[in-house]
Amino acid sequence: MASYLLSLGFFIAICPIALASDPSPLQDFCVADPTGPVLVNGFACKDPKMAQASDFFFSGLHMPGNTSNPVGSKVNPVNVAQIPGLNTLGISLARIDFAPWGINPPHTHPRATEILTVIEGSLEVGFITSNPDNRLITKVLRKGDVFVFPVNLVHFQRNTGHGNAVAIAALSSQNPGVITIANAVFGSKPAIANDLLAKSFQTDTKTIDWIQSKF
Ligand SMILES: *[C@@H]1O[C@H](CO)[C@@H](O)[C@H](O)[C@H]1NC(C)=O
């Protein structure tokens, strides 16, 4: 046992550790003080004696998001930016509204696994496994169905119904982050060289210029 622990300790000491969710808190709570001058992993804590119910509260998730945009969906996040009391707690959520045939385009959350519940309408959802398989795991969900998107994997949703669709997503980070693939690849500032992208996507620079102009 002792030697096992010793070798485990050695393993931990020499290997960089990647955590798939936020680290555990070491106190009851650490309400974010976004104005704090200290840069830490998360936000500095407000004096706990000054914590109020409002630090742990958000209102308005019953309101539909405005889906009048090119993708036909709207994400309303509720993370540490909206609820400072979520700081260090490793959890957050979002409401996602979809117009008929609206999509939440392929994206990843660098710091969170997502568990999504359809509360209205129906959604086609999917995620893609890592290289080399790049297997698409996909399903059509109806009201009340729940689906998991493992941390970091590229995933998407699309409203396949005729009416609106609504989902609530819970995420295993106070600050899950989002990388929308199209925006990152075609909308970076400054832009990635068009000939590099043309070779990556096995197309020509004119096509890349046209796509880049959309972002
Ligand atoms: C929804 O967004 C569109 C496009 O930005 C805007 O024209 C419209 O006024 C918005 N609707 C509401 C109800 O806010």
PDB file of C-alpha atoms and ligand atoms in Angstrom:
ATOM      1  CA  MET A   1       0.000   0.000   0.000  1.00  0.00           C
ATOM      2  CA  ALA A   2       2.760   2.392   1.039  1.00  0.00           C
ATOM      3  CA  SER A   3       4.739   1.717  -2.114  1.00  0.00           C
ATOM      4  CA  TYR A   4       1.595   2.085  -4.176  1.00  0.00           C
ATOM      5  CA  LEU A   5       0.970   5.501  -2.597  1.00  0.00           C
ATOM      6  CA  LEU A   6       4.607   6.413  -3.084  1.00  0.00           C
ATOM      7  CA  SER A   7       4.496   5.560  -6.776  1.00  0.00           C
ATOM      8  CA  LEU A   8       1.137   7.322  -7.128  1.00  0.00           C
ATOM      9  CA  GLY A   9       2.689  10.392  -5.486  1.00  0.00           C
ATOM     10  CA  PHE A  10       5.659  10.158  -7.832  1.00  0.00           C
ATOM     11  CA  PHE A  11       3.301   9.835 -10.818  1.00  0.00           C
ATOM     12  CA  ILE A  12       1.351  12.911  -9.721  1.00  0.00           C
ATOM     13  CA  ALA A  13       4.577  14.833  -9.099  1.00  0.00           C
ATOM     14  CA  ILE A  14       6.030  14.225 -12.545  1.00  0.00           C
ATOM     15  CA  CYS A  15       2.902  14.296 -14.713  1.00  0.00           C
ATOM     16  CA  PRO A  16       1.073  17.436 -15.685  1.00  0.00           C
ATOM     17  CA  ILE A  17      -2.548  16.954 -14.583  1.00  0.00           C
ATOM     18  CA  ALA A  18      -5.470  17.980 -16.766  1.00  0.00           C
ATOM     19  CA  LEU A  19      -8.720  18.381 -14.853  1.00  0.00           C
ATOM     20  CA  ALA A  20     -11.937  17.812 -16.790  1.00  0.00           C
ATOM     21  CA  SER A  21     -13.873  20.124 -14.468  1.00  0.00           C
ATOM     22  CA  ASP A  22     -13.205  23.000 -12.116  1.00  0.00           C
ATOM     23  CA  PRO A  23     -11.152  22.316  -8.959  1.00  0.00           C
ATOM     24  CA  SER A  24     -13.081  21.786  -5.708  1.00  0.00           C
ATOM     25  CA  PRO A  25     -13.596  24.783  -3.430  1.00  0.00           C
ATOM     26  CA  LEU A  26     -11.716  24.948  -0.107  1.00  0.00           C
ATOM     27  CA  GLN A  27     -14.363  27.038   1.661  1.00  0.00           C
ATOM     28  CA  ASP A  28     -18.191  27.271   1.739  1.00  0.00           C
ATOM     29  CA  PHE A  29     -18.183  29.761  -1.100  1.00  0.00           C
ATOM     30  CA  CYS A  30     -16.056  32.411  -2.771  1.00  0.00           C
ATOM     31  CA  VAL A  31     -18.360  35.026  -4.268  1.00  0.00           C
ATOM     32  CA  ALA A  32     -16.515  36.502  -7.245  1.00  0.00           C
ATOM     33  CA  ASP A  33     -15.089  39.973  -6.840  1.00  0.00           C
ATOM     34  CA  PRO A  34     -14.505  40.851 -10.514  1.00  0.00           C
ATOM     35  CA  THR A  35     -12.848  44.125  -9.474  1.00  0.00           C
ATOM     36  CA  GLY A  36     -10.271  42.309  -7.293  1.00  0.00           C
ATOM     37  CA  PRO A  37      -6.684  43.179  -8.334  1.00  0.00           C
ATOM     38  CA  VAL A  38      -5.433  39.602  -7.770  1.00  0.00           C
ATOM     39  CA  LEU A  39      -5.301  37.340 -10.828  1.00  0.00           C
ATOM     40  CA  VAL A  40      -6.088  33.778  -9.751  1.00  0.00           C
ATOM     41  CA  ASN A  41      -7.639  30.685 -11.339  1.00  0.00           C
ATOM     42  CA  GLY A  42     -11.190  32.049 -11.225  1.00  0.00           C
ATOM     43  CA  PHE A  43     -11.957  35.305  -9.431  1.00  0.00           C
ATOM     44  CA  ALA A  44     -10.786  36.638  -6.073  1.00  0.00           C
ATOM     45  CA  CYS A  45     -13.324  36.215  -3.232  1.00  0.00           C
ATOM     46  CA  LYS A  46     -15.484  38.971  -1.880  1.00  0.00           C
ATOM     47  CA  ASP A  47     -15.380  39.167   1.952  1.00  0.00           C
ATOM     48  CA  PRO A  48     -17.711  36.257   2.918  1.00  0.00           C
ATOM     49  CA  LYS A  49     -19.350  38.406   5.609  1.00  0.00           C
ATOM     50  CA  MET A  50     -20.523  40.725   2.823  1.00  0.00           C
ATOM     51  CA  ALA A  51     -22.167  37.916   0.807  1.00  0.00           C
ATOM     52  CA  GLN A  52     -25.843  38.479   0.005  1.00  0.00           C
ATOM     53  CA  ALA A  53     -28.602  36.286  -1.406  1.00  0.00           C
ATOM     54  CA  SER A  54     -28.327  38.351  -4.601  1.00  0.00           C
ATOM     55  CA  ASP A  55     -24.779  36.992  -5.079  1.00  0.00           C
ATOM     56  CA  PHE A  56     -26.314  33.530  -5.582  1.00  0.00           C
ATOM     57  CA  PHE A  57     -29.316  34.592  -7.639  1.00  0.00           C
ATOM     58  CA  PHE A  58     -30.340  35.097 -11.258  1.00  0.00           C
ATOM     59  CA  SER A  59     -33.750  35.914 -12.662  1.00  0.00           C
ATOM     60  CA  GLY A  60     -35.227  35.844 -16.142  1.00  0.00           C
ATOM     61  CA  LEU A  61     -34.540  32.389 -17.530  1.00  0.00           C
ATOM     62  CA  HIS A  62     -38.260  32.041 -18.336  1.00  0.00           C
ATOM     63  CA  MET A  63     -37.756  34.700 -21.036  1.00  0.00           C
ATOM     64  CA  PRO A  64     -37.312  33.346 -24.592  1.00  0.00           C
ATOM     65  CA  GLY A  65     -34.084  34.433 -26.294  1.00  0.00           C
ATOM     66  CA  ASN A  66     -34.217  36.416 -29.538  1.00  0.00           C
ATOM     67  CA  THR A  67     -33.541  33.920 -32.345  1.00  0.00           C
ATOM     68  CA  SER A  68     -33.682  36.505 -35.186  1.00  0.00           C
ATOM     69  CA  ASN A  69     -30.101  35.950 -36.323  1.00  0.00           C
ATOM     70  CA  PRO A  70     -28.367  33.976 -39.100  1.00  0.00           C
ATOM     71  CA  VAL A  71     -28.246  30.694 -37.115  1.00  0.00           C
ATOM     72  CA  GLY A  72     -31.748  30.922 -35.640  1.00  0.00           C
ATOM     73  CA  SER A  73     -30.802  30.239 -32.031  1.00  0.00           C
ATOM     74  CA  LYS A  74     -29.924  32.160 -28.898  1.00  0.00           C
ATOM     75  CA  VAL A  75     -27.932  30.982 -25.885  1.00  0.00           C
ATOM     76  CA  ASN A  76     -28.600  32.703 -22.569  1.00  0.00           C
ATOM     77  CA  PRO A  77     -25.717  31.716 -20.288  1.00  0.00           C
ATOM     78  CA  VAL A  78     -25.992  31.665 -16.502  1.00  0.00           C
ATOM     79  CA  ASN A  79     -22.422  31.253 -15.302  1.00  0.00           C
ATOM     80  CA  VAL A  80     -20.056  33.089 -12.955  1.00  0.00           C
ATOM     81  CA  ALA A  81     -20.430  36.222 -15.095  1.00  0.00           C
ATOM     82  CA  GLN A  82     -24.151  36.322 -14.222  1.00  0.00           C
ATOM     83  CA  ILE A  83     -24.011  34.742 -10.704  1.00  0.00           C
ATOM     84  CA  PRO A  84     -20.813  35.751  -8.865  1.00  0.00           C
ATOM     85  CA  GLY A  85     -21.587  33.134  -6.183  1.00  0.00           C
ATOM     86  CA  LEU A  86     -20.790  30.395  -8.750  1.00  0.00           C
ATOM     87  CA  ASN A  87     -17.088  31.272  -8.479  1.00  0.00           C
ATOM     88  CA  THR A  88     -15.057  28.090  -7.608  1.00  0.00           C
ATOM     89  CA  LEU A  89     -18.197  25.873  -7.631  1.00  0.00           C
ATOM     90  CA  GLY A  90     -17.648  24.157 -10.985  1.00  0.00           C
ATOM     91  CA  ILE A  91     -21.193  24.364 -12.302  1.00  0.00           C
ATOM     92  CA  SER A  92     -23.350  26.593 -14.526  1.00  0.00           C
ATOM     93  CA  LEU A  93     -26.229  26.437 -16.963  1.00  0.00           C
ATOM     94  CA  ALA A  94     -27.716  28.014 -20.048  1.00  0.00           C
ATOM     95  CA  ARG A  95     -31.071  28.354 -21.755  1.00  0.00           C
ATOM     96  CA  ILE A  96     -31.024  27.779 -25.514  1.00  0.00           C
ATOM     97  CA  ASP A  97     -33.897  28.921 -27.749  1.00  0.00           C
ATOM     98  CA  PHE A  98     -34.306  27.697 -31.321  1.00  0.00           C
ATOM     99  CA  ALA A  99     -36.471  29.058 -34.120  1.00  0.00           C
ATOM    100  CA  PRO A 100     -37.864  26.359 -36.454  1.00  0.00           C
ATOM    101  CA  TRP A 101     -34.779  24.751 -38.131  1.00  0.00           C
ATOM    102  CA  GLY A 102     -32.512  27.007 -36.086  1.00  0.00           C
ATOM    103  CA  ILE A 103     -29.113  25.575 -35.166  1.00  0.00           C
ATOM    104  CA  ASN A 104     -26.584  25.913 -32.381  1.00  0.00           C
ATOM    105  CA  PRO A 105     -23.560  25.534 -34.690  1.00  0.00           C
ATOM    106  CA  PRO A 106     -20.688  23.085 -34.028  1.00  0.00           C
ATOM    107  CA  HIS A 107     -18.750  24.264 -30.977  1.00  0.00           C
ATOM    108  CA  THR A 108     -16.829  22.969 -27.956  1.00  0.00           C
ATOM    109  CA  HIS A 109     -16.630  23.883 -24.277  1.00  0.00           C
ATOM    110  CA  PRO A 110     -12.950  23.771 -23.317  1.00  0.00           C
ATOM    111  CA  ARG A 111     -13.718  23.405 -19.604  1.00  0.00           C
ATOM    112  CA  ALA A 112     -17.021  21.525 -19.297  1.00  0.00           C
ATOM    113  CA  THR A 113     -19.103  18.475 -19.967  1.00  0.00           C
ATOM    114  CA  GLU A 114     -22.675  19.464 -20.850  1.00  0.00           C
ATOM    115  CA  ILE A 115     -25.946  17.714 -19.984  1.00  0.00           C
ATOM    116  CA  LEU A 116     -28.877  19.085 -21.986  1.00  0.00           C
ATOM    117  CA  THR A 117     -32.618  18.699 -21.339  1.00  0.00           C
ATOM    118  CA  VAL A 118     -35.209  19.501 -23.998  1.00  0.00           C
ATOM    119  CA  ILE A 119     -38.105  21.323 -22.347  1.00  0.00           C
ATOM    120  CA  GLU A 120     -39.998  22.284 -25.528  1.00  0.00           C
ATOM    121  CA  GLY A 121     -40.037  20.993 -29.095  1.00  0.00           C
ATOM    122  CA  SER A 122     -37.561  18.522 -30.556  1.00  0.00           C
ATOM    123  CA  LEU A 123     -33.844  18.728 -31.337  1.00  0.00           C
ATOM    124  CA  GLU A 124     -31.403  16.779 -33.481  1.00  0.00           C
ATOM    125  CA  VAL A 125     -28.162  16.732 -31.481  1.00  0.00           C
ATOM    126  CA  GLY A 126     -24.733  15.216 -31.965  1.00  0.00           C
ATOM    127  CA  PHE A 127     -21.080  15.183 -31.012  1.00  0.00           C
ATOM    128  CA  ILE A 128     -17.990  13.964 -32.870  1.00  0.00           C
ATOM    129  CA  THR A 129     -15.301  11.774 -31.318  1.00  0.00           C
ATOM    130  CA  SER A 130     -11.576  12.601 -31.531  1.00  0.00           C
ATOM    131  CA  ASN A 131      -9.254  11.708 -34.416  1.00  0.00           C
ATOM    132  CA  PRO A 132      -8.805   9.357 -36.121  1.00  0.00           C
ATOM    133  CA  ASP A 133     -12.366   7.994 -35.876  1.00  0.00           C
ATOM    134  CA  ASN A 134     -14.313  11.297 -35.891  1.00  0.00           C
ATOM    135  CA  ARG A 135     -17.448   9.247 -35.290  1.00  0.00           C
ATOM    136  CA  LEU A 136     -20.705  11.220 -35.215  1.00  0.00           C
ATOM    137  CA  ILE A 137     -22.886  10.202 -32.273  1.00  0.00           C
ATOM    138  CA  THR A 138     -26.299  11.675 -32.920  1.00  0.00           C
ATOM    139  CA  LYS A 139     -29.921  11.422 -31.816  1.00  0.00           C
ATOM    140  CA  VAL A 140     -33.254  13.157 -32.184  1.00  0.00           C
ATOM    141  CA  LEU A 141     -34.522  14.355 -28.800  1.00  0.00           C
ATOM    142  CA  ARG A 142     -38.063  15.164 -27.768  1.00  0.00           C
ATOM    143  CA  LYS A 143     -39.447  17.125 -24.860  1.00  0.00           C
ATOM    144  CA  GLY A 144     -38.117  15.650 -21.610  1.00  0.00           C
ATOM    145  CA  ASP A 145     -35.142  13.906 -23.247  1.00  0.00           C
ATOM    146  CA  VAL A 146     -31.647  14.414 -21.847  1.00  0.00           C
ATOM    147  CA  PHE A 147     -28.329  14.128 -23.729  1.00  0.00           C
ATOM    148  CA  VAL A 148     -24.662  14.426 -22.703  1.00  0.00           C
ATOM    149  CA  PHE A 149     -21.867  16.167 -24.629  1.00  0.00           C
ATOM    150  CA  PRO A 150     -18.508  15.014 -23.178  1.00  0.00           C
ATOM    151  CA  VAL A 151     -15.990  17.725 -22.257  1.00  0.00           C
ATOM    152  CA  ASN A 152     -14.120  19.323 -25.184  1.00  0.00           C
ATOM    153  CA  LEU A 153     -15.868  17.373 -27.966  1.00  0.00           C
ATOM    154  CA  VAL A 154     -17.355  19.269 -30.922  1.00  0.00           C
ATOM    155  CA  HIS A 155     -21.162  19.199 -30.720  1.00  0.00           C
ATOM    156  CA  PHE A 156     -24.275  20.868 -32.166  1.00  0.00           C
ATOM    157  CA  GLN A 157     -28.062  21.039 -31.971  1.00  0.00           C
ATOM    158  CA  ARG A 158     -30.757  21.706 -34.557  1.00  0.00           C
ATOM    159  CA  ASN A 159     -34.480  22.266 -34.166  1.00  0.00           C
ATOM    160  CA  THR A 160     -36.173  19.684 -36.385  1.00  0.00           C
ATOM    161  CA  GLY A 161     -39.684  20.590 -35.349  1.00  0.00           C
ATOM    162  CA  HIS A 162     -42.115  23.029 -36.835  1.00  0.00           C
ATOM    163  CA  GLY A 163     -42.449  25.158 -33.728  1.00  0.00           C
ATOM    164  CA  ASN A 164     -39.855  26.693 -31.436  1.00  0.00           C
ATOM    165  CA  ALA A 165     -37.617  24.522 -29.295  1.00  0.00           C
ATOM    166  CA  VAL A 166     -36.134  25.243 -25.872  1.00  0.00           C
ATOM    167  CA  ALA A 167     -33.399  23.418 -23.963  1.00  0.00           C
ATOM    168  CA  ILE A 168     -31.665  23.885 -20.626  1.00  0.00           C
ATOM    169  CA  ALA A 169     -28.006  22.884 -20.559  1.00  0.00           C
ATOM    170  CA  ALA A 170     -26.072  22.260 -17.333  1.00  0.00           C
ATOM    171  CA  LEU A 171     -22.270  22.493 -17.530  1.00  0.00           C
ATOM    172  CA  SER A 172     -19.501  21.237 -15.240  1.00  0.00           C
ATOM    173  CA  SER A 173     -17.684  24.568 -14.972  1.00  0.00           C
ATOM    174  CA  GLN A 174     -18.442  27.970 -13.486  1.00  0.00           C
ATOM    175  CA  ASN A 175     -16.975  29.315 -16.739  1.00  0.00           C
ATOM    176  CA  PRO A 176     -17.284  26.616 -19.437  1.00  0.00           C
ATOM    177  CA  GLY A 177     -16.086  28.763 -22.346  1.00  0.00           C
ATOM    178  CA  VAL A 178     -17.284  28.311 -25.923  1.00  0.00           C
ATOM    179  CA  ILE A 179     -15.271  27.874 -29.122  1.00  0.00           C
ATOM    180  CA  THR A 180     -17.592  28.061 -32.120  1.00  0.00           C
ATOM    181  CA  ILE A 181     -15.659  26.241 -34.839  1.00  0.00           C
ATOM    182  CA  ALA A 182     -16.732  28.395 -37.808  1.00  0.00           C
ATOM    183  CA  ASN A 183     -16.116  31.666 -35.947  1.00  0.00           C
ATOM    184  CA  ALA A 184     -12.725  30.546 -34.621  1.00  0.00           C
ATOM    185  CA  VAL A 185     -11.467  29.193 -37.952  1.00  0.00           C
ATOM    186  CA  PHE A 186     -12.991  31.719 -40.379  1.00  0.00           C
ATOM    187  CA  GLY A 187     -13.461  34.720 -38.108  1.00  0.00           C
ATOM    188  CA  SER A 188     -10.173  34.959 -36.197  1.00  0.00           C
ATOM    189  CA  LYS A 189      -8.611  38.399 -35.772  1.00  0.00           C
ATOM    190  CA  PRO A 190      -6.315  38.729 -37.592  1.00  0.00           C
ATOM    191  CA  ALA A 191      -7.526  36.218 -40.185  1.00  0.00           C
ATOM    192  CA  ILE A 192      -5.734  32.915 -40.769  1.00  0.00           C
ATOM    193  CA  ALA A 193      -4.012  32.972 -44.202  1.00  0.00           C
ATOM    194  CA  ASN A 194      -6.557  31.975 -46.861  1.00  0.00           C
ATOM    195  CA  ASP A 195      -4.139  29.624 -48.645  1.00  0.00           C
ATOM    196  CA  LEU A 196      -3.523  27.809 -45.351  1.00  0.00           C
ATOM    197  CA  LEU A 197      -7.280  27.368 -44.902  1.00  0.00           C
ATOM    198  CA  ALA A 198      -7.724  26.428 -48.585  1.00  0.00           C
ATOM    199  CA  LYS A 199      -5.255  23.565 -48.098  1.00  0.00           C
ATOM    200  CA  SER A 200      -6.820  22.580 -44.746  1.00  0.00           C
ATOM    201  CA  PHE A 201     -10.318  22.396 -46.222  1.00  0.00           C
ATOM    202  CA  GLN A 202      -9.140  21.063 -49.598  1.00  0.00           C
ATOM    203  CA  THR A 203     -10.670  23.953 -51.506  1.00  0.00           C
ATOM    204  CA  ASP A 204      -9.552  27.191 -53.218  1.00  0.00           C
ATOM    205  CA  THR A 205      -8.732  30.592 -51.752  1.00  0.00           C
ATOM    206  CA  LYS A 206     -11.792  32.251 -53.402  1.00  0.00           C
ATOM    207  CA  THR A 207     -14.113  29.948 -51.455  1.00  0.00           C
ATOM    208  CA  ILE A 208     -12.181  30.688 -48.240  1.00  0.00           C
ATOM    209  CA  ASP A 209     -12.348  34.472 -48.895  1.00  0.00           C
ATOM    210  CA  TRP A 210     -16.111  34.166 -49.359  1.00  0.00           C
ATOM    211  CA  ILE A 211     -16.596  32.199 -46.128  1.00  0.00           C
ATOM    212  CA  GLN A 212     -14.262  34.548 -44.200  1.00  0.00           C
ATOM    213  CA  SER A 213     -16.329  37.521 -45.383  1.00  0.00           C
ATOM    214  CA  LYS A 214     -19.358  36.037 -43.541  1.00  0.00           C
ATOM    215  CA  PHE A 215     -17.511  36.213 -40.209  1.00  0.00           C
TER     216      PHE A 215
HETATM  217  C1  LIG B   1     -34.491  40.546 -32.189  1.00  0.00           C
HETATM  218  O1  LIG B   1     -33.281  40.780 -32.891  1.00  0.00           O
HETATM  219  C2  LIG B   1     -33.492  41.432 -34.146  1.00  0.00           C
HETATM  220  C3  LIG B   1     -32.152  41.436 -34.871  1.00  0.00           C
HETATM  221  O2  LIG B   1     -31.120  41.969 -34.054  1.00  0.00           O
HETATM  222  C4  LIG B   1     -34.052  42.817 -33.897  1.00  0.00           C
HETATM  223  O3  LIG B   1     -34.265  43.478 -35.133  1.00  0.00           O
HETATM  224  C5  LIG B   1     -35.381  42.670 -33.145  1.00  0.00           C
HETATM  225  O4  LIG B   1     -35.869  43.949 -32.803  1.00  0.00           O
HETATM  226  C6  LIG B   1     -35.190  41.855 -31.885  1.00  0.00           C
HETATM  227  N1  LIG B   1     -36.494  41.587 -31.291  1.00  0.00           N
HETATM  228  C7  LIG B   1     -36.757  41.813 -30.019  1.00  0.00           C
HETATM  229  C8  LIG B   1     -38.128  41.455 -29.558  1.00  0.00           C
HETATM  230  O5  LIG B   1     -35.941  42.286 -29.248  1.00  0.00           O
END
